[in-house]
Amino acid sequence: MDPFGGTGTTTIASIALKRNSCLVEIERQFKTDIVNRIQNSLDEIKEFNDMRLIKAKESIRKREENNKITKYLNESLNIPVVTRQEQNLMIPKLSNVVNINDTEISIMYQR
């Protein structure tokens, strides 16, 4: 919940992490700017999430080089992980932003 929507930064962070976001902005004319900013951020969000996966794989590679075990597997990412919680970690892949009406947008993710 972001009661001071402004430029939509909190919503963009939520999109990157595939979290629900409720943004409230008193100035109606900001909606167009916020939606445009979200649309223009899609490539950056995709790069951010791709980097998360690269860093996770690199961390596991270094761990294995040092003969440290990894007990678990994240099946959705197909990588070994250290903790049980990481087994369920998902890194979303964005697809599109859909304008639903004057006050709502929906973010589409790839499967």
Coordinates of N, CA and C in Angstrom, one line a residue:
M1 N 0.8 -1.2 0.0 CA 0.0 0.0 0.0 C 0.9 1.2 0.0
D2 N 0.7 2.1 -1.0 CA 1.5 3.3 -1.1 C 0.5 4.5 -1.2
P3 N 0.2 5.1 0.0 CA -0.8 6.2 0.0 C -0.3 7.5 -0.7
F4 N 0.9 7.6 -1.1 CA 1.4 8.8 -1.7 C 2.1 8.3 -3.0
G5 N 1.4 7.9 -4.0 CA 1.8 7.2 -5.2 C 2.9 8.0 -6.0
G6 N 2.8 9.3 -6.1 CA 3.9 10.1 -6.7 C 4.2 9.5 -8.1
T7 N 5.4 9.0 -8.3 CA 5.9 8.5 -9.6 C 5.8 7.0 -9.7
G8 N 5.3 6.3 -8.7 CA 5.0 4.9 -8.8 C 6.2 4.0 -8.4
T9 N 7.2 4.5 -7.7 CA 8.4 3.7 -7.4 C 8.1 2.5 -6.6
T10 N 7.2 2.6 -5.6 CA 6.9 1.5 -4.8 C 6.2 0.4 -5.6
T11 N 5.3 0.8 -6.5 CA 4.6 -0.1 -7.3 C 5.6 -0.8 -8.3
I12 N 6.5 -0.1 -8.8 CA 7.5 -0.7 -9.7 C 8.3 -1.8 -9.0
A13 N 8.7 -1.5 -7.7 CA 9.4 -2.5 -6.9 C 8.5 -3.7 -6.7
S14 N 7.2 -3.5 -6.4 CA 6.3 -4.6 -6.2 C 6.2 -5.4 -7.5
I15 N 6.1 -4.8 -8.6 CA 6.0 -5.5 -9.9 C 7.2 -6.4 -10.1
A16 N 8.4 -5.9 -9.8 CA 9.7 -6.7 -10.0 C 9.6 -7.9 -9.1
L17 N 9.0 -7.9 -8.0 CA 8.9 -9.0 -7.0 C 7.6 -9.8 -7.1
K18 N 6.8 -9.5 -8.1 CA 5.5 -10.1 -8.3 C 4.6 -10.0 -7.0
R19 N 4.6 -8.9 -6.5 CA 3.7 -8.6 -5.3 C 2.6 -7.7 -5.7
N20 N 1.5 -7.8 -5.0 CA 0.4 -6.9 -5.2 C 0.7 -5.6 -4.7
S21 N 0.2 -4.6 -5.4 CA 0.5 -3.2 -5.0 C -0.8 -2.4 -5.1
C22 N -1.0 -1.5 -4.1 CA -2.1 -0.6 -4.2 C -1.5 0.8 -4.0
L23 N -1.6 1.6 -5.1 CA -1.1 2.9 -5.1 C -2.2 3.9 -5.1
V24 N -2.1 4.9 -4.2 CA -3.1 5.9 -4.1 C -2.4 7.3 -4.4
E25 N -3.0 8.0 -5.4 CA -2.4 9.3 -5.7 C -3.6 10.2 -5.9
I26 N -3.6 11.3 -5.2 CA -4.7 12.3 -5.2 C -4.8 13.0 -6.5
E27 N -3.7 13.2 -7.2 CA -3.6 13.9 -8.5 C -3.9 13.0 -9.6
R28 N -5.1 13.0 -10.2 CA -5.5 12.1 -11.2 C -4.6 12.1 -12.5
Q29 N -4.1 13.3 -12.8 CA -3.3 13.4 -14.0 C -1.9 12.6 -13.8
F30 N -1.6 12.2 -12.6 CA -0.4 11.5 -12.4 C -0.5 10.1 -13.0
K31 N -1.7 9.6 -13.1 CA -1.9 8.2 -13.5 C -1.2 7.9 -14.8
T32 N -1.4 8.8 -15.8 CA -0.7 8.6 -17.1 C 0.8 8.5 -16.9
D33 N 1.3 9.4 -16.1 CA 2.8 9.4 -15.9 C 3.2 8.1 -15.2
I34 N 2.5 7.7 -14.2 CA 2.8 6.5 -13.5 C 2.7 5.3 -14.5
V35 N 1.7 5.1 -15.2 CA 1.5 4.0 -16.2 C 2.7 4.0 -17.2
N36 N 3.0 5.2 -17.7 CA 4.1 5.3 -18.7 C 5.4 4.9 -18.0
R37 N 5.6 5.4 -16.8 CA 6.9 5.0 -16.1 C 6.9 3.5 -15.9
I38 N 5.8 2.9 -15.5 CA 5.8 1.4 -15.4 C 6.1 0.8 -16.7
Q39 N 5.5 1.2 -17.8 CA 5.7 0.6 -19.1 C 7.2 0.8 -19.5
N40 N 7.7 2.0 -19.2 CA 9.1 2.2 -19.6 C 10.1 1.5 -18.7
S41 N 9.6 1.0 -17.5 CA 10.5 0.3 -16.6 C 10.6 -1.2 -16.9
L42 N 9.7 -1.7 -17.7 CA 9.6 -3.2 -17.9 C 11.0 -3.8 -18.3
D43 N 11.7 -3.2 -19.2 CA 13.0 -3.8 -19.6 C 14.0 -3.7 -18.4
E44 N 14.0 -2.6 -17.6 CA 14.8 -2.5 -16.5 C 14.5 -3.6 -15.4
I45 N 13.2 -3.8 -15.2 CA 12.7 -4.8 -14.2 C 13.2 -6.2 -14.7
K46 N 13.0 -6.5 -16.0 CA 13.5 -7.8 -16.6 C 15.0 -8.0 -16.3
E47 N 15.7 -6.9 -16.6 CA 17.2 -7.0 -16.4 C 17.5 -7.2 -14.9
F48 N 16.8 -6.5 -14.0 CA 17.0 -6.7 -12.6 C 16.7 -8.2 -12.2
N49 N 15.6 -8.7 -12.6 CA 15.3 -10.1 -12.3 C 16.3 -11.1 -12.9
D50 N 16.7 -10.8 -14.1 CA 17.7 -11.7 -14.8 C 19.0 -11.7 -14.0
M51 N 19.4 -10.5 -13.5 CA 20.6 -10.4 -12.7 C 20.5 -11.1 -11.3
R52 N 19.3 -11.1 -10.8 CA 19.0 -11.9 -9.5 C 19.3 -13.3 -9.7
L53 N 18.9 -13.9 -10.9 CA 19.1 -15.3 -11.2 C 20.6 -15.6 -11.4
I54 N 21.3 -14.7 -12.2 CA 22.7 -14.8 -12.4 C 23.5 -14.8 -11.1
K55 N 23.2 -13.9 -10.2 CA 23.9 -13.8 -9.0 C 23.6 -15.0 -8.1
A56 N 22.4 -15.5 -8.1 CA 22.1 -16.7 -7.3 C 22.9 -17.9 -7.8
K57 N 23.0 -18.0 -9.2 CA 23.8 -19.2 -9.7 C 25.2 -19.0 -9.4
E58 N 25.7 -17.8 -9.5 CA 27.2 -17.5 -9.2 C 27.5 -17.8 -7.7
S59 N 26.5 -17.5 -6.8 CA 26.7 -17.7 -5.4 C 26.8 -19.2 -5.2
I60 N 26.0 -20.0 -5.8 CA 26.0 -21.5 -5.7 C 27.3 -22.0 -6.3
R61 N 27.7 -21.5 -7.4 CA 28.9 -22.0 -8.0 C 30.1 -21.8 -7.1
K62 N 30.2 -20.6 -6.5 CA 31.3 -20.3 -5.5 C 31.2 -21.2 -4.3
R63 N 30.0 -21.5 -3.8 CA 29.8 -22.3 -2.7 C 30.3 -23.7 -3.0
E64 N 29.9 -24.2 -4.2 CA 30.3 -25.6 -4.5 C 31.8 -25.7 -4.7
E65 N 32.5 -24.6 -5.3 CA 33.9 -24.6 -5.4 C 34.6 -24.7 -4.0
N66 N 34.0 -24.2 -3.0 CA 34.5 -24.3 -1.6 C 34.0 -25.5 -0.9
N67 N 33.5 -26.5 -1.7 CA 33.1 -27.8 -1.1 C 32.0 -27.6 0.0
K68 N 31.2 -26.6 -0.2 CA 30.1 -26.4 0.8 C 28.8 -27.1 0.1
I69 N 28.1 -27.8 0.9 CA 26.9 -28.5 0.3 C 25.7 -27.6 0.2
T70 N 24.9 -28.0 -0.8 CA 23.6 -27.4 -0.9 C 22.6 -28.5 -0.8
K71 N 21.7 -28.4 0.2 CA 20.8 -29.5 0.5 C 19.5 -29.6 -0.3
Y72 N 19.2 -28.4 -0.9 CA 17.9 -28.3 -1.5 C 18.0 -27.9 -3.0
L73 N 16.8 -28.1 -3.7 CA 16.7 -27.7 -5.1 C 15.5 -26.8 -5.3
N74 N 15.7 -25.8 -6.0 CA 14.6 -24.9 -6.4 C 14.2 -25.5 -7.8
E75 N 13.1 -26.2 -7.8 CA 12.6 -26.8 -9.0 C 12.2 -25.8 -10.1
S76 N 11.6 -24.7 -9.7 CA 11.1 -23.8 -10.7 C 12.3 -23.1 -11.4
L77 N 13.4 -22.9 -10.7 CA 14.5 -22.2 -11.3 C 15.6 -23.2 -11.7
N78 N 15.4 -24.5 -11.3 CA 16.3 -25.6 -11.6 C 17.7 -25.3 -11.1
I79 N 17.8 -24.8 -9.9 CA 19.2 -24.5 -9.3 C 19.2 -25.0 -7.9
P80 N 20.4 -25.5 -7.4 CA 20.5 -25.9 -6.0 C 20.4 -24.6 -5.1
V81 N 19.9 -24.8 -3.9 CA 19.7 -23.7 -3.0 C 20.2 -24.1 -1.6
V82 N 20.4 -23.1 -0.7 CA 21.0 -23.4 0.6 C 19.9 -23.7 1.6
T83 N 18.8 -22.9 1.6 CA 17.8 -23.0 2.6 C 16.5 -23.6 2.0
R84 N 15.7 -24.1 2.9 CA 14.4 -24.7 2.5 C 13.5 -23.6 2.0
Q85 N 13.6 -22.4 2.5 CA 12.8 -21.3 2.0 C 13.1 -21.0 0.6
E86 N 14.3 -21.1 0.2 CA 14.7 -20.8 -1.2 C 14.1 -21.8 -2.2
Q87 N 13.7 -22.9 -1.8 CA 13.1 -23.9 -2.7 C 11.9 -23.3 -3.4
N88 N 11.2 -22.4 -2.8 CA 10.0 -21.8 -3.3 C 10.2 -20.4 -4.0
L89 N 11.4 -20.0 -4.0 CA 11.7 -18.7 -4.6 C 11.4 -18.7 -6.1
M90 N 10.7 -17.7 -6.5 CA 10.4 -17.5 -7.9 C 10.9 -16.2 -8.4
I91 N 11.4 -16.1 -9.5 CA 11.8 -14.8 -10.1 C 10.9 -14.6 -11.3
P92 N 10.0 -13.7 -11.2 CA 9.0 -13.5 -12.2 C 9.5 -12.9 -13.5
K93 N 8.9 -13.3 -14.6 CA 9.3 -12.7 -15.9 C 8.1 -11.9 -16.4
L94 N 8.3 -10.7 -16.6 CA 7.2 -9.8 -17.0 C 6.9 -9.9 -18.4
S95 N 5.6 -9.7 -18.7 CA 5.1 -9.7 -20.1 C 4.6 -8.4 -20.6
N96 N 3.6 -7.8 -19.8 CA 2.9 -6.7 -20.3 C 2.2 -5.9 -19.2
V97 N 1.9 -4.7 -19.5 CA 1.0 -3.9 -18.6 C -0.3 -3.6 -19.3
V98 N -1.4 -3.9 -18.6 CA -2.7 -3.8 -19.3 C -3.5 -2.7 -18.5
N99 N -4.0 -1.7 -19.2 CA -4.8 -0.7 -18.6 C -6.2 -1.2 -18.5
I100 N -6.7 -1.4 -17.3 CA -8.0 -2.0 -17.1 C -9.1 -0.9 -17.2
N101 N -8.9 0.2 -16.5 CA -9.8 1.3 -16.5 C -9.1 2.6 -16.1
D102 N -9.8 3.6 -15.7 CA -9.2 4.9 -15.4 C -8.4 4.8 -14.1
T103 N -8.6 3.8 -13.3 CA -7.9 3.8 -12.0 C -7.1 2.5 -11.8
E104 N -7.2 1.5 -12.7 CA -6.5 0.3 -12.5 C -5.7 -0.2 -13.7
I105 N -4.5 -0.8 -13.3 CA -3.7 -1.5 -14.3 C -3.5 -2.9 -13.8
S106 N -3.2 -3.8 -14.7 CA -2.8 -5.2 -14.4 C -1.5 -5.5 -15.1
I107 N -0.7 -6.2 -14.3 CA 0.6 -6.6 -14.8 C 0.5 -8.1 -15.2
M108 N 1.0 -8.4 -16.4 CA 0.9 -9.8 -16.9 C 2.4 -10.3 -16.8
Y109 N 2.4 -11.6 -16.4 CA 3.7 -12.3 -16.2 C 3.7 -13.5 -17.2
Q110 N 4.9 -13.9 -17.6 CA 5.1 -15.1 -18.4 C 5.0 -16.3 -17.5
R111 N 4.6 -17.4 -18.0 CA 4.5 -18.6 -17.3 C 5.8 -19.3 -17.3

